[in-house]
mmCIF file of C-alpha atoms and ligand atoms in Angstrom:
data_model
loop_
_atom_site.group_PDB
_atom_site.id
_atom_site.type_symbol
_atom_site.label_atom_id
_atom_site.label_comp_id
_atom_site.label_asym_id
_atom_site.label_seq_id
_atom_site.Cartn_x
_atom_site.Cartn_y
_atom_site.Cartn_z
ATOM 1 C CA UNK A 1 -100.971 -214.932 -333.484
ATOM 2 C CA UNK A 2 -101.193 -211.812 -331.311
ATOM 3 C CA UNK A 3 -98.641 -210.252 -328.977
ATOM 4 C CA UNK A 4 -99.372 -211.199 -325.375
ATOM 5 C CA UNK A 5 -98.616 -207.669 -324.210
ATOM 6 C CA UNK A 6 -100.089 -205.254 -326.778
ATOM 7 C CA UNK A 7 -102.200 -207.512 -329.053
ATOM 8 C CA UNK A 8 -100.338 -206.344 -332.197
ATOM 9 C CA UNK A 9 -99.297 -208.991 -334.737
ATOM 10 C CA UNK A 10 -96.750 -211.309 -333.084
ATOM 11 C CA UNK A 11 -93.565 -212.391 -334.891
ATOM 12 C CA UNK A 12 -92.273 -214.949 -332.410
ATOM 13 C CA UNK A 13 -94.022 -217.479 -330.241
ATOM 14 C CA UNK A 14 -92.433 -218.823 -327.092
ATOM 15 C CA UNK A 15 -94.275 -221.986 -326.045
ATOM 16 C CA UNK A 16 -92.142 -222.241 -322.899
ATOM 17 C CA UNK A 17 -93.797 -219.026 -321.674
ATOM 18 C CA UNK A 18 -97.101 -219.740 -323.381
ATOM 19 C CA UNK A 19 -96.626 -216.357 -325.059
ATOM 20 C CA UNK A 20 -96.063 -214.639 -328.394
ATOM 21 C CA UNK A 21 -94.564 -211.181 -328.938
ATOM 22 C CA UNK A 22 -94.459 -208.394 -331.514
ATOM 23 C CA UNK A 23 -90.938 -206.957 -332.195
ATOM 24 C CA UNK A 24 -90.964 -204.120 -329.605
ATOM 25 C CA UNK A 25 -92.485 -206.295 -326.850
ATOM 26 C CA UNK A 26 -90.054 -209.128 -327.670
ATOM 27 C CA UNK A 27 -87.216 -206.630 -327.330
ATOM 28 C CA UNK A 28 -88.456 -205.531 -323.889
ATOM 29 C CA UNK A 29 -88.878 -209.163 -322.815
ATOM 30 C CA UNK A 30 -85.353 -210.068 -323.937
ATOM 31 C CA UNK A 31 -83.644 -207.033 -322.396
ATOM 32 C CA UNK A 32 -85.509 -207.755 -319.171
ATOM 33 C CA UNK A 33 -84.250 -211.363 -319.116
ATOM 34 C CA UNK A 34 -80.625 -210.201 -319.520
ATOM 35 C CA UNK A 35 -81.071 -207.583 -316.849
ATOM 36 C CA UNK A 36 -82.564 -210.209 -314.495
ATOM 37 C CA UNK A 37 -79.566 -212.512 -315.005
ATOM 38 C CA UNK A 38 -77.097 -209.673 -314.338
ATOM 39 C CA UNK A 39 -79.017 -208.609 -311.250
ATOM 40 C CA UNK A 40 -79.699 -212.062 -309.794
ATOM 41 C CA UNK A 41 -76.068 -213.142 -309.960
ATOM 42 C CA UNK A 42 -74.552 -209.674 -309.435
ATOM 43 C CA UNK A 43 -72.519 -210.228 -312.561
ATOM 44 C CA UNK A 44 -71.092 -206.717 -312.971
ATOM 45 C CA UNK A 45 -71.777 -203.049 -312.464
ATOM 46 C CA UNK A 46 -71.692 -200.053 -314.767
ATOM 47 C CA UNK A 47 -68.366 -198.917 -313.338
ATOM 48 C CA UNK A 48 -66.598 -202.192 -314.182
ATOM 49 C CA UNK A 49 -64.909 -203.061 -317.456
ATOM 50 C CA UNK A 50 -66.174 -206.226 -319.085
ATOM 51 C CA UNK A 51 -64.081 -208.309 -321.464
ATOM 52 C CA UNK A 52 -66.657 -209.762 -323.819
ATOM 53 C CA UNK A 53 -65.476 -212.909 -325.617
ATOM 54 C CA UNK A 54 -66.926 -212.546 -329.110
ATOM 55 C CA UNK A 55 -66.862 -215.540 -331.428
ATOM 56 C CA UNK A 56 -68.751 -214.021 -334.384
ATOM 57 C CA UNK A 57 -71.791 -216.212 -333.639
ATOM 58 C CA UNK A 58 -75.272 -214.861 -332.869
ATOM 59 C CA UNK A 59 -75.071 -215.152 -329.087
ATOM 60 C CA UNK A 60 -71.909 -213.214 -328.372
ATOM 61 C CA UNK A 61 -72.590 -210.542 -331.026
ATOM 62 C CA UNK A 62 -76.139 -210.069 -329.711
ATOM 63 C CA UNK A 63 -74.812 -209.925 -326.140
ATOM 64 C CA UNK A 64 -72.365 -207.226 -327.157
ATOM 65 C CA UNK A 65 -75.200 -205.249 -328.696
ATOM 66 C CA UNK A 66 -77.397 -205.682 -325.608
ATOM 67 C CA UNK A 67 -74.715 -204.753 -323.058
ATOM 68 C CA UNK A 68 -73.819 -201.704 -325.107
ATOM 69 C CA UNK A 69 -77.481 -200.656 -325.242
ATOM 70 C CA UNK A 70 -77.760 -201.150 -321.477
ATOM 71 C CA UNK A 71 -74.798 -198.802 -320.993
ATOM 72 C CA UNK A 72 -72.157 -201.263 -319.783
ATOM 73 C CA UNK A 73 -68.443 -200.758 -320.534
ATOM 74 C CA UNK A 74 -67.412 -203.569 -322.870
ATOM 75 C CA UNK A 75 -64.194 -204.474 -324.615
ATOM 76 C CA UNK A 76 -64.507 -207.127 -327.308
ATOM 77 C CA UNK A 77 -61.999 -209.947 -327.585
ATOM 78 C CA UNK A 78 -61.875 -212.381 -330.498
ATOM 79 C CA UNK A 79 -59.578 -215.396 -330.680
ATOM 80 C CA UNK A 80 -58.813 -216.511 -334.228
ATOM 81 C CA UNK A 81 -58.812 -220.312 -333.909
ATOM 82 C CA UNK A 82 -57.181 -220.972 -337.285
ATOM 83 C CA UNK A 83 -59.997 -223.289 -338.432
ATOM 84 C CA UNK A 84 -59.946 -222.464 -342.156
ATOM 85 C CA UNK A 85 -62.884 -220.596 -343.684
ATOM 86 C CA UNK A 86 -64.917 -220.876 -340.483
ATOM 87 C CA UNK A 87 -62.370 -218.753 -338.622
ATOM 88 C CA UNK A 88 -61.924 -216.306 -341.503
ATOM 89 C CA UNK A 89 -65.683 -215.753 -341.520
ATOM 90 C CA UNK A 90 -65.923 -215.485 -337.725
ATOM 91 C CA UNK A 91 -63.227 -212.815 -337.595
ATOM 92 C CA UNK A 92 -64.808 -210.889 -340.446
ATOM 93 C CA UNK A 93 -68.279 -210.811 -338.880
ATOM 94 C CA UNK A 94 -66.846 -209.775 -335.509
ATOM 95 C CA UNK A 95 -64.761 -207.019 -337.077
ATOM 96 C CA UNK A 96 -67.658 -205.688 -339.128
ATOM 97 C CA UNK A 97 -69.928 -205.568 -336.082
ATOM 98 C CA UNK A 98 -67.341 -203.727 -333.971
ATOM 99 C CA UNK A 99 -66.732 -201.218 -336.756
ATOM 100 C CA UNK A 100 -70.427 -200.602 -337.370
ATOM 101 C CA UNK A 101 -71.054 -199.990 -333.669
ATOM 102 C CA UNK A 102 -67.780 -198.213 -333.054
ATOM 103 C CA UNK A 103 -66.806 -200.673 -330.284
ATOM 104 C CA UNK A 104 -63.305 -201.621 -329.156
ATOM 105 C CA UNK A 105 -62.147 -205.039 -330.327
ATOM 106 C CA UNK A 106 -58.905 -206.889 -329.569
ATOM 107 C CA UNK A 107 -57.904 -209.857 -331.685
ATOM 108 C CA UNK A 108 -55.414 -212.634 -330.998
ATOM 109 C CA UNK A 109 -54.478 -215.714 -333.026
ATOM 110 C CA UNK A 110 -54.241 -219.130 -331.455
ATOM 111 C CA UNK A 111 -51.442 -220.151 -333.848
ATOM 112 C CA UNK A 112 -49.356 -217.289 -332.569
ATOM 113 C CA UNK A 113 -50.218 -217.671 -328.885
ATOM 114 C CA UNK A 114 -50.285 -221.482 -328.560
ATOM 115 C CA UNK A 115 -47.953 -222.361 -331.433
ATOM 116 C CA UNK A 116 -50.576 -224.090 -333.584
ATOM 117 C CA UNK A 117 -54.182 -224.193 -334.742
ATOM 118 C CA UNK A 118 -56.904 -226.065 -332.818
ATOM 119 C CA UNK A 119 -56.298 -229.083 -335.091
ATOM 120 C CA UNK A 120 -52.542 -228.975 -334.371
ATOM 121 C CA UNK A 121 -53.071 -228.735 -330.624
ATOM 122 C CA UNK A 122 -55.629 -231.513 -330.641
ATOM 123 C CA UNK A 123 -53.342 -233.822 -332.587
ATOM 124 C CA UNK A 124 -50.230 -233.205 -330.553
ATOM 125 C CA UNK A 125 -51.869 -233.270 -327.147
ATOM 126 C CA UNK A 126 -54.186 -236.165 -328.021
ATOM 127 C CA UNK A 127 -57.173 -234.262 -326.705
ATOM 128 C CA UNK A 128 -60.479 -233.801 -328.550
ATOM 129 C CA UNK A 129 -60.408 -230.459 -330.448
ATOM 130 C CA UNK A 130 -62.968 -228.824 -328.136
ATOM 131 C CA UNK A 131 -60.943 -229.681 -325.069
ATOM 132 C CA UNK A 132 -57.689 -228.359 -326.555
ATOM 133 C CA UNK A 133 -59.568 -225.276 -327.670
ATOM 134 C CA UNK A 134 -61.129 -224.846 -324.206
ATOM 135 C CA UNK A 135 -57.787 -224.810 -322.362
ATOM 136 C CA UNK A 136 -56.479 -222.136 -324.715
ATOM 137 C CA UNK A 137 -59.624 -220.003 -324.528
ATOM 138 C CA UNK A 138 -59.725 -220.077 -320.726
ATOM 139 C CA UNK A 139 -56.110 -218.973 -320.465
ATOM 140 C CA UNK A 140 -56.239 -216.348 -323.203
ATOM 141 C CA UNK A 141 -59.593 -214.815 -322.169
ATOM 142 C CA UNK A 142 -58.267 -214.449 -318.641
ATOM 143 C CA UNK A 143 -54.966 -212.990 -319.789
ATOM 144 C CA UNK A 144 -56.746 -210.540 -322.102
ATOM 145 C CA UNK A 145 -59.035 -209.423 -319.253
ATOM 146 C CA UNK A 146 -56.023 -208.631 -317.075
ATOM 147 C CA UNK A 147 -54.114 -206.960 -319.912
ATOM 148 C CA UNK A 148 -57.036 -204.656 -320.709
ATOM 149 C CA UNK A 149 -57.942 -203.830 -317.111
ATOM 150 C CA UNK A 150 -61.217 -205.806 -317.085
ATOM 151 C CA UNK A 151 -62.653 -207.206 -313.848
ATOM 152 C CA UNK A 152 -64.850 -209.781 -315.547
ATOM 153 C CA UNK A 153 -65.057 -212.019 -318.631
ATOM 154 C CA UNK A 154 -68.516 -212.415 -320.196
ATOM 155 C CA UNK A 155 -69.430 -215.109 -322.707
ATOM 156 C CA UNK A 156 -72.513 -215.689 -324.850
ATOM 157 C CA UNK A 157 -73.499 -219.116 -323.469
ATOM 158 C CA UNK A 158 -77.287 -219.388 -323.641
ATOM 159 C CA UNK A 159 -79.952 -221.514 -321.947
ATOM 160 C CA UNK A 160 -79.582 -224.306 -324.529
ATOM 161 C CA UNK A 161 -75.812 -224.429 -323.947
ATOM 162 C CA UNK A 162 -76.239 -224.544 -320.194
ATOM 163 C CA UNK A 163 -79.082 -227.092 -320.123
ATOM 164 C CA UNK A 164 -77.255 -229.484 -322.468
ATOM 165 C CA UNK A 165 -74.071 -229.093 -320.500
ATOM 166 C CA UNK A 166 -75.972 -229.839 -317.300
ATOM 167 C CA UNK A 167 -77.455 -232.963 -318.878
ATOM 168 C CA UNK A 168 -73.983 -234.205 -319.868
ATOM 169 C CA UNK A 169 -72.567 -233.446 -316.428
ATOM 170 C CA UNK A 170 -75.387 -235.267 -314.659
ATOM 171 C CA UNK A 171 -75.317 -238.271 -316.973
ATOM 172 C CA UNK A 172 -71.681 -238.788 -316.013
ATOM 173 C CA UNK A 173 -71.975 -237.406 -312.463
ATOM 174 C CA UNK A 174 -69.188 -234.943 -313.055
ATOM 175 C CA UNK A 175 -69.192 -233.424 -309.574
ATOM 176 C CA UNK A 176 -66.286 -231.090 -310.271
ATOM 177 C CA UNK A 177 -68.022 -229.620 -313.321
ATOM 178 C CA UNK A 178 -71.451 -229.512 -311.637
ATOM 179 C CA UNK A 179 -70.016 -227.498 -308.801
ATOM 180 C CA UNK A 180 -68.674 -224.991 -311.300
ATOM 181 C CA UNK A 181 -71.846 -224.809 -313.374
ATOM 182 C CA UNK A 182 -73.035 -221.418 -312.280
ATOM 183 C CA UNK A 183 -73.728 -218.372 -314.476
ATOM 184 C CA UNK A 184 -71.279 -216.363 -312.366
ATOM 185 C CA UNK A 185 -67.987 -217.716 -311.071
ATOM 186 C CA UNK A 186 -66.111 -215.423 -308.691
ATOM 187 C CA UNK A 187 -62.573 -214.169 -309.068
ATOM 188 C CA UNK A 188 -60.495 -216.743 -307.200
ATOM 189 C CA UNK A 189 -57.273 -214.780 -307.281
ATOM 190 C CA UNK A 190 -56.247 -216.685 -310.400
ATOM 191 C CA UNK A 191 -59.058 -216.448 -312.907
ATOM 192 C CA UNK A 192 -61.081 -213.228 -313.093
ATOM 193 C CA UNK A 193 -64.881 -213.410 -312.556
ATOM 194 C CA UNK A 194 -66.662 -215.265 -315.345
ATOM 195 C CA UNK A 195 -70.302 -214.620 -316.249
ATOM 196 C CA UNK A 196 -72.983 -215.797 -318.687
ATOM 197 C CA UNK A 197 -75.654 -213.084 -318.973
ATOM 198 C CA UNK A 198 -77.668 -215.023 -321.606
ATOM 199 C CA UNK A 199 -78.360 -218.012 -319.376
ATOM 200 C CA UNK A 200 -82.123 -217.239 -319.310
ATOM 201 C CA UNK A 201 -82.488 -217.044 -323.106
ATOM 202 C CA UNK A 202 -82.684 -219.792 -325.721
ATOM 203 C CA UNK A 203 -80.842 -220.166 -328.994
ATOM 204 C CA UNK A 204 -84.074 -219.454 -330.876
ATOM 205 C CA UNK A 205 -84.602 -216.218 -328.950
ATOM 206 C CA UNK A 206 -81.034 -215.079 -329.619
ATOM 207 C CA UNK A 207 -81.382 -215.849 -333.325
ATOM 208 C CA UNK A 208 -84.622 -213.822 -333.376
ATOM 209 C CA UNK A 209 -82.943 -210.888 -331.595
ATOM 210 C CA UNK A 210 -80.065 -210.932 -334.101
ATOM 211 C CA UNK A 211 -82.447 -211.083 -337.047
ATOM 212 C CA UNK A 212 -84.661 -208.265 -335.768
ATOM 213 C CA UNK A 213 -81.606 -206.082 -335.084
ATOM 214 C CA UNK A 214 -79.825 -206.751 -338.376
ATOM 215 C CA UNK A 215 -76.843 -208.490 -336.754
ATOM 216 C CA UNK A 216 -74.871 -210.425 -339.352
ATOM 217 C CA UNK A 217 -73.348 -213.513 -337.728
ATOM 218 C CA UNK A 218 -71.659 -216.810 -338.601
ATOM 219 C CA UNK A 219 -74.450 -219.330 -338.957
ATOM 220 C CA UNK A 220 -72.421 -222.542 -339.184
ATOM 221 C CA UNK A 221 -71.300 -224.524 -336.157
ATOM 222 C CA UNK A 222 -67.565 -224.891 -335.672
ATOM 223 C CA UNK A 223 -66.567 -227.767 -338.022
ATOM 224 C CA UNK A 224 -64.392 -229.228 -335.270
ATOM 225 C CA UNK A 225 -67.354 -229.639 -332.948
ATOM 226 C CA UNK A 226 -69.968 -231.127 -335.301
ATOM 227 C CA UNK A 227 -69.675 -234.506 -333.645
ATOM 228 C CA UNK A 228 -69.260 -233.206 -330.139
ATOM 229 C CA UNK A 229 -71.381 -234.837 -327.442
ATOM 230 C CA UNK A 230 -72.727 -231.412 -326.517
ATOM 231 C CA UNK A 231 -74.642 -231.190 -329.796
ATOM 232 C CA UNK A 232 -76.181 -234.587 -329.167
ATOM 233 C CA UNK A 233 -77.335 -233.500 -325.707
ATOM 234 C CA UNK A 234 -78.819 -230.358 -327.272
ATOM 235 C CA UNK A 235 -80.846 -232.527 -329.624
ATOM 236 C CA UNK A 236 -82.153 -234.570 -326.703
ATOM 237 C CA UNK A 237 -83.109 -231.427 -324.789
ATOM 238 C CA UNK A 238 -84.906 -230.098 -327.874
ATOM 239 C CA UNK A 239 -86.896 -233.326 -328.219
ATOM 240 C CA UNK A 240 -87.969 -233.070 -324.597
ATOM 241 C CA UNK A 241 -88.820 -229.405 -325.047
ATOM 242 C CA UNK A 242 -90.953 -230.112 -328.114
ATOM 243 C CA UNK A 243 -92.890 -232.776 -326.273
ATOM 244 C CA UNK A 244 -93.292 -230.670 -323.168
ATOM 245 C CA UNK A 245 -92.511 -226.934 -323.534
ATOM 246 C CA UNK A 246 -90.731 -225.485 -320.518
ATOM 247 C CA UNK A 247 -88.766 -228.658 -319.714
ATOM 248 C CA UNK A 248 -85.415 -227.124 -320.631
ATOM 249 C CA UNK A 249 -85.749 -224.153 -318.327
ATOM 250 C CA UNK A 250 -87.354 -226.205 -315.529
ATOM 251 C CA UNK A 251 -84.398 -228.596 -315.653
ATOM 252 C CA UNK A 252 -81.704 -225.904 -315.676
ATOM 253 C CA UNK A 253 -83.323 -223.326 -313.370
ATOM 254 C CA UNK A 254 -84.319 -226.158 -311.022
ATOM 255 C CA UNK A 255 -80.674 -227.128 -310.753
ATOM 256 C CA UNK A 256 -79.594 -223.544 -310.067
ATOM 257 C CA UNK A 257 -82.264 -223.249 -307.340
ATOM 258 C CA UNK A 258 -80.980 -226.390 -305.636
ATOM 259 C CA UNK A 259 -77.307 -225.959 -306.437
ATOM 260 C CA UNK A 260 -76.361 -224.601 -303.020
ATOM 261 C CA UNK A 261 -77.862 -227.655 -301.370
ATOM 262 C CA UNK A 262 -75.485 -229.938 -303.244
ATOM 263 C CA UNK A 263 -72.548 -227.594 -303.552
ATOM 264 C CA UNK A 264 -72.621 -225.005 -300.743
ATOM 265 C CA UNK A 265 -71.117 -221.642 -301.635
ATOM 266 C CA UNK A 266 -67.512 -221.558 -300.509
ATOM 267 C CA UNK A 267 -65.645 -218.647 -299.050
ATOM 268 C CA UNK A 268 -63.640 -216.919 -301.818
ATOM 269 C CA UNK A 269 -60.941 -219.443 -302.713
ATOM 270 C CA UNK A 270 -57.280 -218.884 -302.116
ATOM 271 C CA UNK A 271 -55.244 -217.859 -305.116
ATOM 272 C CA UNK A 272 -53.477 -220.752 -306.867
ATOM 273 C CA UNK A 273 -50.161 -221.495 -305.122
ATOM 274 C CA UNK A 274 -47.824 -220.778 -308.051
ATOM 275 C CA UNK A 275 -47.194 -218.233 -310.714
ATOM 276 C CA UNK A 276 -46.287 -219.991 -313.944
ATOM 277 C CA UNK A 277 -42.536 -219.833 -314.442
ATOM 278 C CA UNK A 278 -43.024 -219.004 -318.104
ATOM 279 C CA UNK A 279 -46.031 -216.670 -318.362
ATOM 280 C CA UNK A 280 -46.527 -215.692 -314.689
ATOM 281 C CA UNK A 281 -50.209 -216.628 -314.759
ATOM 282 C CA UNK A 282 -51.525 -217.942 -311.424
ATOM 283 C CA UNK A 283 -51.261 -221.714 -311.637
ATOM 284 C CA UNK A 284 -51.689 -224.961 -309.708
ATOM 285 C CA UNK A 285 -48.320 -226.219 -310.958
ATOM 286 C CA UNK A 286 -44.985 -224.564 -311.648
ATOM 287 C CA UNK A 287 -45.769 -224.402 -315.364
ATOM 288 C CA UNK A 288 -49.414 -223.604 -316.192
ATOM 289 C CA UNK A 289 -51.501 -225.947 -318.344
ATOM 290 C CA UNK A 290 -51.490 -223.552 -321.295
ATOM 291 C CA UNK A 291 -47.702 -223.211 -321.312
ATOM 292 C CA UNK A 292 -47.371 -227.013 -321.038
ATOM 293 C CA UNK A 293 -49.639 -227.301 -324.045
ATOM 294 C CA UNK A 294 -47.629 -224.705 -325.974
ATOM 295 C CA UNK A 295 -44.348 -226.467 -325.178
ATOM 296 C CA UNK A 296 -45.781 -229.710 -326.512
ATOM 297 C CA UNK A 297 -47.183 -228.141 -329.671
ATOM 298 C CA UNK A 298 -43.944 -226.345 -330.497
ATOM 299 C CA UNK A 299 -41.572 -229.168 -329.576
ATOM 300 C CA UNK A 300 -39.433 -230.253 -332.547
ATOM 301 C CA UNK A 301 -40.321 -233.969 -332.081
ATOM 302 C CA UNK A 302 -44.000 -233.244 -332.580
ATOM 303 C CA UNK A 303 -43.658 -230.915 -335.525
ATOM 304 C CA UNK A 304 -42.991 -233.179 -338.533
ATOM 305 C CA UNK A 305 -46.029 -235.449 -338.153
ATOM 306 C CA UNK A 306 -48.254 -232.505 -337.359
ATOM 307 C CA UNK A 307 -47.167 -230.472 -340.356
ATOM 308 C CA UNK A 308 -47.554 -233.480 -342.646
ATOM 309 C CA UNK A 309 -51.051 -234.325 -341.416
ATOM 310 C CA UNK A 310 -52.195 -230.748 -341.297
ATOM 311 C CA UNK A 311 -51.792 -230.131 -345.008
ATOM 312 C CA UNK A 312 -53.824 -233.195 -345.960
ATOM 313 C CA UNK A 313 -56.577 -232.791 -343.389
ATOM 314 C CA UNK A 314 -57.268 -229.068 -343.315
ATOM 315 C CA UNK A 315 -59.105 -228.986 -346.648
ATOM 316 C CA UNK A 316 -61.408 -231.851 -345.761
ATOM 317 C CA UNK A 317 -62.251 -230.461 -342.345
ATOM 318 C CA UNK A 318 -63.241 -227.000 -343.481
HETATM 319 P P1 LIG B 401 -69.116 -221.961 -327.971
HETATM 320 O O1 LIG B 401 -68.419 -222.797 -326.974
HETATM 321 O O2 LIG B 401 -68.495 -221.952 -329.332
HETATM 322 O O3 LIG B 401 -70.601 -222.186 -327.993
HETATM 323 O O4 LIG B 401 -68.924 -220.459 -327.467
HETATM 324 C C1 LIG B 401 -69.437 -220.020 -326.254
HETATM 325 C C2 LIG B 401 -68.999 -218.607 -326.008
HETATM 326 O O5 LIG B 401 -67.562 -218.549 -325.903
HETATM 327 C C3 LIG B 401 -69.339 -217.644 -327.137
HETATM 328 O O6 LIG B 401 -70.642 -217.138 -327.016
HETATM 329 C C4 LIG B 401 -68.295 -216.575 -326.942
HETATM 330 O O7 LIG B 401 -68.654 -215.709 -325.889
HETATM 331 C C5 LIG B 401 -67.071 -217.371 -326.500
HETATM 332 N N1 LIG B 401 -66.210 -217.747 -327.658
HETATM 333 C C6 LIG B 401 -66.238 -218.903 -328.359
HETATM 334 N N2 LIG B 401 -65.318 -218.898 -329.338
HETATM 335 C C7 LIG B 401 -64.672 -217.713 -329.262
HETATM 336 C C8 LIG B 401 -63.613 -217.098 -329.992
HETATM 337 N N3 LIG B 401 -63.014 -217.722 -331.001
HETATM 338 N N4 LIG B 401 -63.215 -215.868 -329.640
HETATM 339 C C9 LIG B 401 -63.807 -215.215 -328.609
HETATM 340 N N5 LIG B 401 -64.812 -215.755 -327.882
HETATM 341 C C10 LIG B 401 -65.250 -216.970 -328.194
HETATM 342 FE FE1 LIG B 402 -63.335 -224.813 -330.132
HETATM 343 FE FE2 LIG B 402 -64.558 -225.416 -332.324
HETATM 344 S S1 LIG B 402 -64.792 -223.632 -331.159
HETATM 345 S S2 LIG B 402 -63.076 -226.547 -331.331
HETATM 346 ZN ZN1 LIG B 403 -47.895 -220.244 -318.244
#
């Protein structure tokens, strides 16, 4: 297998591009894809501060590395989700990376901010863990961006994440979610701009980048999400891709190309009408959804059953 660009020995083949690359040419290809995403969606500029949500997984750590190499101003933010060993490991890998690269990292704990771990929140609110986790992340990423003077929040969602999410949204015709499925969502006066600079790159490519650059990351999936629908949709997309390389990107990029036809770009939205009475975050109700969640999790009626269940279930989950 030879590199498509320089004919040296290739280390990775990318059937979707009908190409194989040696390490330096793969690096150029990958950096170029990130740059294209940033440019196409005008995600951020070199004078802006980017809050990079870093989970300790390959995608967000690699993205941090890439943005730093490209000369962007990043501030790392890690949310400790309190999911046993998985979270301990995630925090450790994130910390080690930041130290090695001499990058700024802020850490918060969900138990402290929301009053309980993801399992606690899920149990008390009766939501699936990923949904409870999502509400907290959205609120806390946004708050951290404002606290640290960042104009934008960047996450490490990759092409596989976006294509599988699109599949799920289409299967259930989730118009609200489809409208919001864009790699760059503008500041609406409430939430700061949100961007996904890895939307052109697959999981396999990000794993290869991390390996070639010696990035030590958490390999395991979150134990709370092992049965999540999203993983099932990823499997389906991978089957399609194996049968017909290029399907994943054709599906996702095809949607982005046509997105404006279905969901015309709106004028910048008005800021949400309220400021939460408790945390002052812009909100669509007098108390924001995160504060409502926190009130529920910390309410004395909910506590006994949660505490009892937590001690018996945490060891089996992790
Ligand atoms: P996931 O939904 O776990 O695939 O994560 C998608 C992206 O969200 C990651 O690439 C990170 O940018 C961000 N993220 C997920 N979990 C955390 C976390 N605990 N702390 C900070 N960022 C996170
Ligand atoms: Fe949110 Fe696992 S990362 S539930
Ligand atoms: Zn609030």
